[in-house]
Short mmCIF file of C-alpha atoms and ligand atoms in Angstrom, two decimals:
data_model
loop_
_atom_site.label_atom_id
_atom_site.label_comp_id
_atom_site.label_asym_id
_atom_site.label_seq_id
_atom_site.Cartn_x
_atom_site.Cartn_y
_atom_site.Cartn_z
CA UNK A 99 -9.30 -36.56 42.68
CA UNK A 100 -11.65 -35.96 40.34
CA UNK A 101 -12.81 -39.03 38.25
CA UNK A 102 -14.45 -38.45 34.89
CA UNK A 103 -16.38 -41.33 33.22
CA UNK A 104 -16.11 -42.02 29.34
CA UNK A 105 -19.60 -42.01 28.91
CA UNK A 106 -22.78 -42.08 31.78
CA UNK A 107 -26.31 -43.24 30.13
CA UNK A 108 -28.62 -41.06 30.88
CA UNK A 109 -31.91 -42.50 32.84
CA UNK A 110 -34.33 -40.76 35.03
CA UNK A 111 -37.52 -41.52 36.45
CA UNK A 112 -39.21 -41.55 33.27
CA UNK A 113 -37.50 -44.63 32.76
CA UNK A 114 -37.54 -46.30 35.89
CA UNK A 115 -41.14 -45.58 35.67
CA UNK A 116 -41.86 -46.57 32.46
CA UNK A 117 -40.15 -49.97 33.06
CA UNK A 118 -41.98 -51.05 36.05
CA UNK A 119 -45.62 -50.31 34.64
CA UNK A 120 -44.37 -52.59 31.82
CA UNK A 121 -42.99 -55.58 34.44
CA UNK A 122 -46.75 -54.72 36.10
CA UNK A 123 -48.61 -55.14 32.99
CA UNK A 124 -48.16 -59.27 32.97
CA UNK A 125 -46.35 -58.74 29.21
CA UNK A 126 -42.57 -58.81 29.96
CA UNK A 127 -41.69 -60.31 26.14
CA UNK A 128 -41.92 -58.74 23.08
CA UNK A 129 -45.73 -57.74 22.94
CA UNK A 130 -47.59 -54.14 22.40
CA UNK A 131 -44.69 -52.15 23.95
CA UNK A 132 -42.06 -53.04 21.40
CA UNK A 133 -44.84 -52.36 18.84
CA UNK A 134 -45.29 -48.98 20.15
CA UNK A 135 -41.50 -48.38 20.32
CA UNK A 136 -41.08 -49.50 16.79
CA UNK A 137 -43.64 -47.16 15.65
CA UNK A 138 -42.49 -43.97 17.20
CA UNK A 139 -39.19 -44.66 16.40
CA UNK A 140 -39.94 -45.10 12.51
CA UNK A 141 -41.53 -42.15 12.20
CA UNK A 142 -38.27 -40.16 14.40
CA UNK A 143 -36.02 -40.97 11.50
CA UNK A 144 -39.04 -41.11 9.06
CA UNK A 145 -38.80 -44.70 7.41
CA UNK A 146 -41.47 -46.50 7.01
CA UNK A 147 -41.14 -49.72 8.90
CA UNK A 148 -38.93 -50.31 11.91
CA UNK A 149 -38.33 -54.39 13.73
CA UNK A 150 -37.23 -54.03 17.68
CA UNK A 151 -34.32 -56.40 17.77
CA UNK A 152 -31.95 -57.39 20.55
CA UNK A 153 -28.73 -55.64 19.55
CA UNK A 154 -27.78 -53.50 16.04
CA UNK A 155 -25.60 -56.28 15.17
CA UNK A 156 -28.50 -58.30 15.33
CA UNK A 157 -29.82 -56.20 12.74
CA UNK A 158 -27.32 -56.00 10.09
CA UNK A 159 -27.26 -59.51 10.54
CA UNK A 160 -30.67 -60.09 9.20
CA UNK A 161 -30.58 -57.04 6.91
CA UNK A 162 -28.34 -59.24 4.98
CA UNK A 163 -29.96 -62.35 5.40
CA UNK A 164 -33.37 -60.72 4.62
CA UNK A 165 -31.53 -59.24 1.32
CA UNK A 166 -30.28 -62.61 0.12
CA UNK A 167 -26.74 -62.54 1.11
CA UNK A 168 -24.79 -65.21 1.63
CA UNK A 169 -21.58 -67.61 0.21
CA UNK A 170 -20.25 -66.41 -2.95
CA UNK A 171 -20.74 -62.67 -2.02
CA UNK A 172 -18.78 -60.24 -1.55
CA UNK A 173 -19.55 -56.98 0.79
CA UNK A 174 -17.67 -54.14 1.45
CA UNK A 175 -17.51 -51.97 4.28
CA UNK A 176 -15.14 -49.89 6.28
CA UNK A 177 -12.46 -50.70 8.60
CA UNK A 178 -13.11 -48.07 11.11
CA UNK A 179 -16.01 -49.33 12.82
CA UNK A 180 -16.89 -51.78 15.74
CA UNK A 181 -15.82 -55.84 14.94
CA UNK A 182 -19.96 -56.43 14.58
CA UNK A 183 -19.95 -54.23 11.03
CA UNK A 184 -18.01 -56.93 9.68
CA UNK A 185 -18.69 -60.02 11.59
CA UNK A 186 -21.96 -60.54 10.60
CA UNK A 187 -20.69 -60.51 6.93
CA UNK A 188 -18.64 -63.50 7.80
CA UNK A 189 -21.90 -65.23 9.75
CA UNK A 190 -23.91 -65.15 6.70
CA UNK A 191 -21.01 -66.88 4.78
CA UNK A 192 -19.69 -63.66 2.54
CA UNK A 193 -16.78 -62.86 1.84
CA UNK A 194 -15.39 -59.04 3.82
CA UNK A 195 -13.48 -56.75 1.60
CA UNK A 196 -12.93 -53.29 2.93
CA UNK A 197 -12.52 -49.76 1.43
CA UNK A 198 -10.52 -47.08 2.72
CA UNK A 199 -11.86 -43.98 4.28
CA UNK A 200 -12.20 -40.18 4.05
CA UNK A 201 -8.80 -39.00 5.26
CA UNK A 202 -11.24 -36.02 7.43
CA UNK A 203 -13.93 -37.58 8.63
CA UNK A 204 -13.23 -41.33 8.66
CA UNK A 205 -16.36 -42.19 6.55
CA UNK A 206 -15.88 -44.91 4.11
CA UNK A 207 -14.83 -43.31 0.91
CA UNK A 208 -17.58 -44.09 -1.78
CA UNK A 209 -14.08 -43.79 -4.63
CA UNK A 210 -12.35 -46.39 -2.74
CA UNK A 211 -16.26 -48.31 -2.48
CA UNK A 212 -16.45 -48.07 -6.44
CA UNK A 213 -12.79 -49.52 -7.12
CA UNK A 214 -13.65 -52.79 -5.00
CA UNK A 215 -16.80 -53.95 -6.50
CA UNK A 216 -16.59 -56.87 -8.63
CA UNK A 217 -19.53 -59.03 -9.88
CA UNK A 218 -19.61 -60.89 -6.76
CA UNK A 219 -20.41 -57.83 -4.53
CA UNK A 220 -24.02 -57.68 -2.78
CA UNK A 221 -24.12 -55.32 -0.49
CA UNK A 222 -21.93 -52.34 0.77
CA UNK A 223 -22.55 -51.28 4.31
CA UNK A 224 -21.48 -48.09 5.42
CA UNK A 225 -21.40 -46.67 9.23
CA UNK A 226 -21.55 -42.90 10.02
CA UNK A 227 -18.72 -42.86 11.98
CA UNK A 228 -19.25 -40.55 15.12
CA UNK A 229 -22.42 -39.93 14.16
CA UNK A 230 -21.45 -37.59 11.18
CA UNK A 231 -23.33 -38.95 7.99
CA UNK A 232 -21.41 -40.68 4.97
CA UNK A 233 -21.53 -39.09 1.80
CA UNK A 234 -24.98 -40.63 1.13
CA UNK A 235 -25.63 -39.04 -2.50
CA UNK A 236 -22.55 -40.69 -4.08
CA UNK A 237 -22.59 -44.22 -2.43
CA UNK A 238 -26.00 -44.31 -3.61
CA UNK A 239 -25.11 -43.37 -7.30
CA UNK A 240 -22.73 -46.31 -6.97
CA UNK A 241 -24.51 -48.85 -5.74
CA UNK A 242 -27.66 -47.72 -7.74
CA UNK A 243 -25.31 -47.96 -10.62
CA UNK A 244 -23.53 -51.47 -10.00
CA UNK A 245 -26.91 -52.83 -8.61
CA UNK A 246 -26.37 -53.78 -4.85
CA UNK A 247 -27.78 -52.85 -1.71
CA UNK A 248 -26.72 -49.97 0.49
CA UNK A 249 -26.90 -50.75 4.31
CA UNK A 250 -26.16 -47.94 7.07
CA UNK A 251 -24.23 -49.32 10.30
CA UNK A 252 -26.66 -46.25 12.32
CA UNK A 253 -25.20 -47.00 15.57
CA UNK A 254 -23.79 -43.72 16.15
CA UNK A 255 -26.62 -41.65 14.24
CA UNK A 256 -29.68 -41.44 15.57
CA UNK A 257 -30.64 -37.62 15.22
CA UNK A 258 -28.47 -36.96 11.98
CA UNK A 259 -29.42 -36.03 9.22
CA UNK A 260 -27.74 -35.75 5.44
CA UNK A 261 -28.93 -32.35 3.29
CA UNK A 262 -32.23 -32.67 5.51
CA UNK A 263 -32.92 -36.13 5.10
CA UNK A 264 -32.72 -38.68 8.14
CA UNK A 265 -29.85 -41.39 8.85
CA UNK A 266 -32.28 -44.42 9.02
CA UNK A 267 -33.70 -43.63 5.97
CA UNK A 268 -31.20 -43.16 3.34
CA UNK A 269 -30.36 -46.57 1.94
CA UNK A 270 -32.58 -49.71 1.83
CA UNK A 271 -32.02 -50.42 5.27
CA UNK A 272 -30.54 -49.42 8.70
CA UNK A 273 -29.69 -50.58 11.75
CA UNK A 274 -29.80 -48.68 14.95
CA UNK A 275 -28.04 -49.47 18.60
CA UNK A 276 -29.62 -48.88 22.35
CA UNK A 277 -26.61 -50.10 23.88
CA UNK A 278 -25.68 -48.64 27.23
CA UNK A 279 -23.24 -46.44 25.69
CA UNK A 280 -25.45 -44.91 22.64
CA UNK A 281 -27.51 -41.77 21.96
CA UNK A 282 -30.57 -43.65 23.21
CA UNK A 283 -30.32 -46.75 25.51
CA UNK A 284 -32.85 -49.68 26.45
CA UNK A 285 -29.71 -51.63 28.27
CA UNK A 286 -28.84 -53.63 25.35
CA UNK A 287 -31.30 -53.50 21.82
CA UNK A 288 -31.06 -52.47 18.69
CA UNK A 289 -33.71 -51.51 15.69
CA UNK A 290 -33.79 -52.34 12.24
CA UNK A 291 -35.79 -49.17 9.89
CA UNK A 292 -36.44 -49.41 6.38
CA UNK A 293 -38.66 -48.25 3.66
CA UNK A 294 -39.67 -51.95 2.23
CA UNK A 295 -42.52 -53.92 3.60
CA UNK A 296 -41.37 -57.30 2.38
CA UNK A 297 -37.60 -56.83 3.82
CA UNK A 298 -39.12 -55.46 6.99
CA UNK A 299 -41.51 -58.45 7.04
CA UNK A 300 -38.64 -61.09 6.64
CA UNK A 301 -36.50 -59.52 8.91
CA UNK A 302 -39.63 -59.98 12.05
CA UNK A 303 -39.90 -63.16 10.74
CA UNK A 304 -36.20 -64.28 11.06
CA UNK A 305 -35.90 -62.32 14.25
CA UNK A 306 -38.43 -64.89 16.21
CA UNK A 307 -37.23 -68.36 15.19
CA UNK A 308 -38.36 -67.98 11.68
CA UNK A 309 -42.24 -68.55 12.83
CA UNK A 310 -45.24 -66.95 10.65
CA UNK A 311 -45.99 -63.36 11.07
CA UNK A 312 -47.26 -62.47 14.53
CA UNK A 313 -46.35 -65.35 16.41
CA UNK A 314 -45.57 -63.31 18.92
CA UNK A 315 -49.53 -63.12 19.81
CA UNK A 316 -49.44 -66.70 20.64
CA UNK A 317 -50.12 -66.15 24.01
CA UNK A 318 -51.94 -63.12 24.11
CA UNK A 319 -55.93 -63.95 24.35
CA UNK A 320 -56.36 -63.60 21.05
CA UNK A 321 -53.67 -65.33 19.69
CA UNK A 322 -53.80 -68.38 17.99
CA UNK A 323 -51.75 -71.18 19.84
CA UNK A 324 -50.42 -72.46 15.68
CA UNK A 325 -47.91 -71.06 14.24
CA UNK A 326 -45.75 -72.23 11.05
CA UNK A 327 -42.01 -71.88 10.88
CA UNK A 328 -41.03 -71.06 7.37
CA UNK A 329 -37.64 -70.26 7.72
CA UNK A 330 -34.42 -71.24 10.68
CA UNK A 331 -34.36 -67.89 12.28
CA UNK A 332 -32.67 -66.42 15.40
CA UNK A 333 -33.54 -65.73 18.66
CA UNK A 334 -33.01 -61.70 18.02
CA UNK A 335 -36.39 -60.13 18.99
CA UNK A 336 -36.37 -57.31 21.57
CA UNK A 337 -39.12 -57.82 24.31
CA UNK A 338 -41.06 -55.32 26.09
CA UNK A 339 -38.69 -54.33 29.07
CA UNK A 340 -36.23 -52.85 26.44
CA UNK A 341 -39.09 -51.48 24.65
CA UNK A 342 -40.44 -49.11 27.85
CA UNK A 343 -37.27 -47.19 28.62
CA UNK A 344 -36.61 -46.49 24.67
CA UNK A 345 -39.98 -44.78 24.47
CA UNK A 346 -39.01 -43.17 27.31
CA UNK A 347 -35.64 -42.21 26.22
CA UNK A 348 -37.63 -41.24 22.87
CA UNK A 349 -39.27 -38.99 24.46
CA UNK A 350 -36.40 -37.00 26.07
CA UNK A 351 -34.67 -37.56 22.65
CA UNK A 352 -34.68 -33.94 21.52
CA UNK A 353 -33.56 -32.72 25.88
CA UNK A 354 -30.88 -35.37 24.92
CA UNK A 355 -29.70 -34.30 21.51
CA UNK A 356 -29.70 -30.17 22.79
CA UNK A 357 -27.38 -31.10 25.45
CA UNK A 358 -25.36 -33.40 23.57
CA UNK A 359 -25.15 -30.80 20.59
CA UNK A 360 -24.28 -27.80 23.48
CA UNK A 361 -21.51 -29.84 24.93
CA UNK A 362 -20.28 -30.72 21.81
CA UNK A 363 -19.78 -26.31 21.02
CA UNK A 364 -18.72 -26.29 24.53
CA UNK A 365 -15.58 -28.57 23.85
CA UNK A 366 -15.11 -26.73 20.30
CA UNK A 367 -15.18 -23.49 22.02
CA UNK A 368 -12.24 -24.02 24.88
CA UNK A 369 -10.14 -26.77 22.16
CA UNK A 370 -10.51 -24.36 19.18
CA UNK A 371 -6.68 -23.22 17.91
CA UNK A 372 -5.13 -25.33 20.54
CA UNK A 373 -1.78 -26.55 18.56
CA UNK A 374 -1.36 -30.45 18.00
CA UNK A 375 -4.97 -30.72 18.80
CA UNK A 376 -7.31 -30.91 15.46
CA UNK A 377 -11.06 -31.10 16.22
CA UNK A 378 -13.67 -32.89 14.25
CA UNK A 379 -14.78 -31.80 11.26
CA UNK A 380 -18.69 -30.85 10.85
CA UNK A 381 -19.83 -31.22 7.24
CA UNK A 382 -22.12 -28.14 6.27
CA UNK A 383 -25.17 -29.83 4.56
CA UNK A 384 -25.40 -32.97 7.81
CA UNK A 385 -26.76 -32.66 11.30
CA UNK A 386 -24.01 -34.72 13.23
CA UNK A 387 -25.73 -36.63 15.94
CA UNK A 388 -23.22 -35.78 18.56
CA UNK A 389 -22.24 -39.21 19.70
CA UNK A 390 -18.29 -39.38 20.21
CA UNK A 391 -16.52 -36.51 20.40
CA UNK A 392 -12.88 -37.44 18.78
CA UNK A 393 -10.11 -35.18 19.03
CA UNK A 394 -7.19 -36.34 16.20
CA UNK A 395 -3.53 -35.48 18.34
CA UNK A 396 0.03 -35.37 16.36
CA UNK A 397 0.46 -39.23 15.79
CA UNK A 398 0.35 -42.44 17.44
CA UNK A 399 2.42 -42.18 20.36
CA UNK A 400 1.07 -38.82 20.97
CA UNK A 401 -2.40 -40.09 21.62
CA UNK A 402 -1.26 -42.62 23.39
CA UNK A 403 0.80 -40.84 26.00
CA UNK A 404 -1.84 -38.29 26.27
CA UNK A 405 -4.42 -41.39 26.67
CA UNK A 406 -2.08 -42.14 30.13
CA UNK A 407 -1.63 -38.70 31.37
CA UNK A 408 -5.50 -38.34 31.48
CA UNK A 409 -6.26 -41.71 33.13
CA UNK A 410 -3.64 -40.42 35.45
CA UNK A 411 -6.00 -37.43 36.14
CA UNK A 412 -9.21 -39.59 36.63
CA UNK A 413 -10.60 -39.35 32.94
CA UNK A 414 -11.19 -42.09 30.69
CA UNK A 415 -10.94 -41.75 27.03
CA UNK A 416 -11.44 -44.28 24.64
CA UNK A 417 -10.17 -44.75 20.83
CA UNK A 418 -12.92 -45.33 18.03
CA UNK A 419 -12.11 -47.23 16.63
CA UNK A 420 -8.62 -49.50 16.41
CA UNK A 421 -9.33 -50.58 12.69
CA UNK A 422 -10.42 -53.92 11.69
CA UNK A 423 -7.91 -54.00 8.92
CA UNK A 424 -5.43 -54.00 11.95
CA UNK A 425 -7.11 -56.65 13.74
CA UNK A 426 -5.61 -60.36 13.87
CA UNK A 427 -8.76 -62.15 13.09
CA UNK A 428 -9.28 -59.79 9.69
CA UNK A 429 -5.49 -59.88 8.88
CA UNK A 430 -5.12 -63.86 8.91
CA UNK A 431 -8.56 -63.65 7.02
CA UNK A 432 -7.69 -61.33 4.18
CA UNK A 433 -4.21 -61.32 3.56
CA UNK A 434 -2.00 -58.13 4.45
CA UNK A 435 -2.63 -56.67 0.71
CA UNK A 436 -6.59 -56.69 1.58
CA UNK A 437 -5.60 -55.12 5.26
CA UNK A 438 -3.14 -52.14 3.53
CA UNK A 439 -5.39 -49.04 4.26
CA UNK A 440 -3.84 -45.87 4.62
CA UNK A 441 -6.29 -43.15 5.24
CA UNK A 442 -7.82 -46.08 7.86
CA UNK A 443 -4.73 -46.80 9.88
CA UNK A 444 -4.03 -43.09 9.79
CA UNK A 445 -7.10 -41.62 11.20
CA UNK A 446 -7.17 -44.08 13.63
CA UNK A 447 -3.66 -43.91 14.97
CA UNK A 448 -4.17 -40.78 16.44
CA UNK A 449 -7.74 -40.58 17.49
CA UNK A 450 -8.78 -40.12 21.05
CA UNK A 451 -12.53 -39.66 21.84
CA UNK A 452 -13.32 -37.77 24.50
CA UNK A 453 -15.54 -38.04 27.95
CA UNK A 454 -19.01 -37.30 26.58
CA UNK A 455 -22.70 -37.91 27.57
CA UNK A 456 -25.63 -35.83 27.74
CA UNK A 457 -25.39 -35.64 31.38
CA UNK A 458 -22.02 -34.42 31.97
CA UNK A 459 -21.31 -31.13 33.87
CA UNK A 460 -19.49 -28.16 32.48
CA UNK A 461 -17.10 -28.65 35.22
CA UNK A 462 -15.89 -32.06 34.32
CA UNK A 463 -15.63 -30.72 30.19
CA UNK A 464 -13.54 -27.80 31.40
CA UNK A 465 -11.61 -29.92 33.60
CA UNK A 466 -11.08 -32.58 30.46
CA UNK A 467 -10.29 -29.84 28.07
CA UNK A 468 -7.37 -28.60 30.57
CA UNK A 469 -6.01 -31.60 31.49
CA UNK A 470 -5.96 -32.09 27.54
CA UNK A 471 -3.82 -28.97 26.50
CA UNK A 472 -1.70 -29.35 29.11
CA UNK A 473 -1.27 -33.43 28.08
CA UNK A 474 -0.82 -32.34 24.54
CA UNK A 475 1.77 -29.60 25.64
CA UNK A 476 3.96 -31.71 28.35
C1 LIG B 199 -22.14 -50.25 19.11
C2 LIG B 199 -21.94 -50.50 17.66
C3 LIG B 199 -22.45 -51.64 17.03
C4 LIG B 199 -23.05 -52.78 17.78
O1 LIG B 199 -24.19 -52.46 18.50
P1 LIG B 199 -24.86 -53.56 19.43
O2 LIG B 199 -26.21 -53.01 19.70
O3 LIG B 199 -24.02 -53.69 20.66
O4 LIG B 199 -24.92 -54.81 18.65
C5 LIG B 199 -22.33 -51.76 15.66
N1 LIG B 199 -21.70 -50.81 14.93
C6 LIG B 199 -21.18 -49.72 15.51
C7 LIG B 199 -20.51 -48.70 14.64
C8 LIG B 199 -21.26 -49.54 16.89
O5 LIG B 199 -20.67 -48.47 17.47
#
């Protein structure tokens, strides 16, 4: 039978290369190859200043650490995203609150965003779910107008863009992910971007044990062996192994993004008017960065039969997400008021996302897409 993988990351030679001249080179920790990474990748979703970290929740982490959030805050985000969104808002001692989401597109709804912020609120963060942008233009009016910070969960959205501007530099900071699964991989790794020097600055610091800028160097011939910690940071840093195969997945990026945005058509073009099958919904003014591909069936136990009669066929779907509002941890933390979310619980009850990497063949989509209708039909 045949068996088709949720997602495959894509590495080549380029990588395998690129990853052994950096073991050669004698600098295996964070050193001139993260620098270089950091860099390139700045000026791909044209911020200013990107930190290499070790994961993306890493980096919202010390986004709001390096903002000044803490206990006594409050910051909202949205339910449908992965636990990390909101954990670290409980690890830096703030209080969660979520808003519901666009009943479409699953994107935090910046109405829903306005009616939760009370004087305690710091910080929204909002995640561009799929890799299709949030309404950027509004939850910037309201923050701008309330006074807190705007964070983007960019996980899913490296390559979009919102009325020609990139995700990564739309709010005062981001944070990307190179886990296996995402649009660009280093194995695990993640990348903070953002168009303020001191933030950026704060968040290197805290990402390497809270020592003095460039610690780092300490070993490096150069370097001076004295360093000063001014602050308890974290052990988050990315190091130069991770650093090699995302320049080299950087420099595929646009191969990977064509193929990712052809597949994508491919899968609109043999799903298109299928009945009980409603595809997702492309905003006209946003570049969608073609991450999942999430098909929204009839209802709950629709998707979920459907879920079985694929695995049953070799291919393995997934669900993005099961919301946090729905989760135990979240509903013995906020109360089942806090956790009532319509649009949230309804999106999600009757997502699937599809199989769906850059390197899959046009056999295995066709073969998906058939096994799908006829799922959907039986
Ligand atoms: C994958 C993911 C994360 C976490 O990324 P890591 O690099 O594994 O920490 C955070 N948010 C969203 C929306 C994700 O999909």
């Amino acid at each position: 039978m045949r068996e088709v993988p949720f997602c495959k990351a894509s590495l080549t030679e380029a990588e395998e290369k690129a990853v052994v001249e950096a073991m050669r080179s004698g600098w295996i920790t964070k050193g001139p190859k993260t620098v270089e990474f950091e860099k390139k990748f700045a000026a791909k979703v044209n911020a200013a200043y990107a930190v290499g970290l070790n994961s993306c929740t890493a980096g919202l982490h010390l986004i709001l650490e390096g903002l000044g959030v803490g206990p006594g805050d409050e910051v909202i985000t949205t339910p449908v995203t992965f636990a990390s969104t909101a954990n670290v808002i409980i690890h830096t001692g703030a209080k969660v609150v979520f808003a519901d989401v666009d009943p479409v597109n699953g994107n935090i709804d910046p109405n829903d965003v306005y009616k939760r912020i009370t004087n305690d609120t710091k910080a929204v963060i909002c995640v561009h779910l799929h890799g299709h942008p949030c309404e950027m233009d509004r939850l910037r009016d309201v923050c701008e107008e309330r006074g807190i910070f705007l964070i983007e969960d960019a996980a899913h959205a490296p390559g979009a863009d919102y009325k020609g501007e990139k995700c990564g530099s739309l709010a005062d900071a981001a944070s990307f992910s190179f886990y296996a699964t995402k649009n660009i991989t280093t194995g695990e790794g993640g990348m903070v971007t953002t168009h303020q020097a001191d933030l950026a600055e704060r968040i290197r610091v805290l990402s390497l044990h809270g020592l003095s800028k460039d610690a780092w160097k300490r070993y490096s011939p150069g370097g001076s062996a004295f360093y000063s910690v001014v602050a308890a940071g974290y052990k988050y840093n990315m190091n130069d192994l991770q650093a090699a195969m995302g320049l080299a997945q950087l420099e595929r990026f646009d191969e990977l993004q064509q193929r990712r945005s052809m597949l994508w058509q491919q899968y609109g073009y043999v799903l298109q008017g299928v009945e009980g099958i409603v595809l997702p919904h492309v905003s006209q003014d946003v570049t969608h960065a073609c991450h999942i591909y999430a098909v929204r069936l009839k209802d709950e136990g629709c998707r979920d039969r459907v879920m079985s009669a694929l695995r049953e066929k070799g291919i393995y779907t997934q669900v993005h997400f099961v919301p946090l509002n729905k989760q135990p941890f979240y509903r013995a933390l906020l109360g089942a008021e806090a956790c009532r979310l319509k649009n949230a619980v309804d999106f999600t009850s009757s997502i699937l996302s599809l199989p769906f990497y850059p390197d899959m063949l046009e056999e295995d989509l066709l073969y998906v897409a058939d096994e799908l209708k006829k799922a959907v039909a039986g």
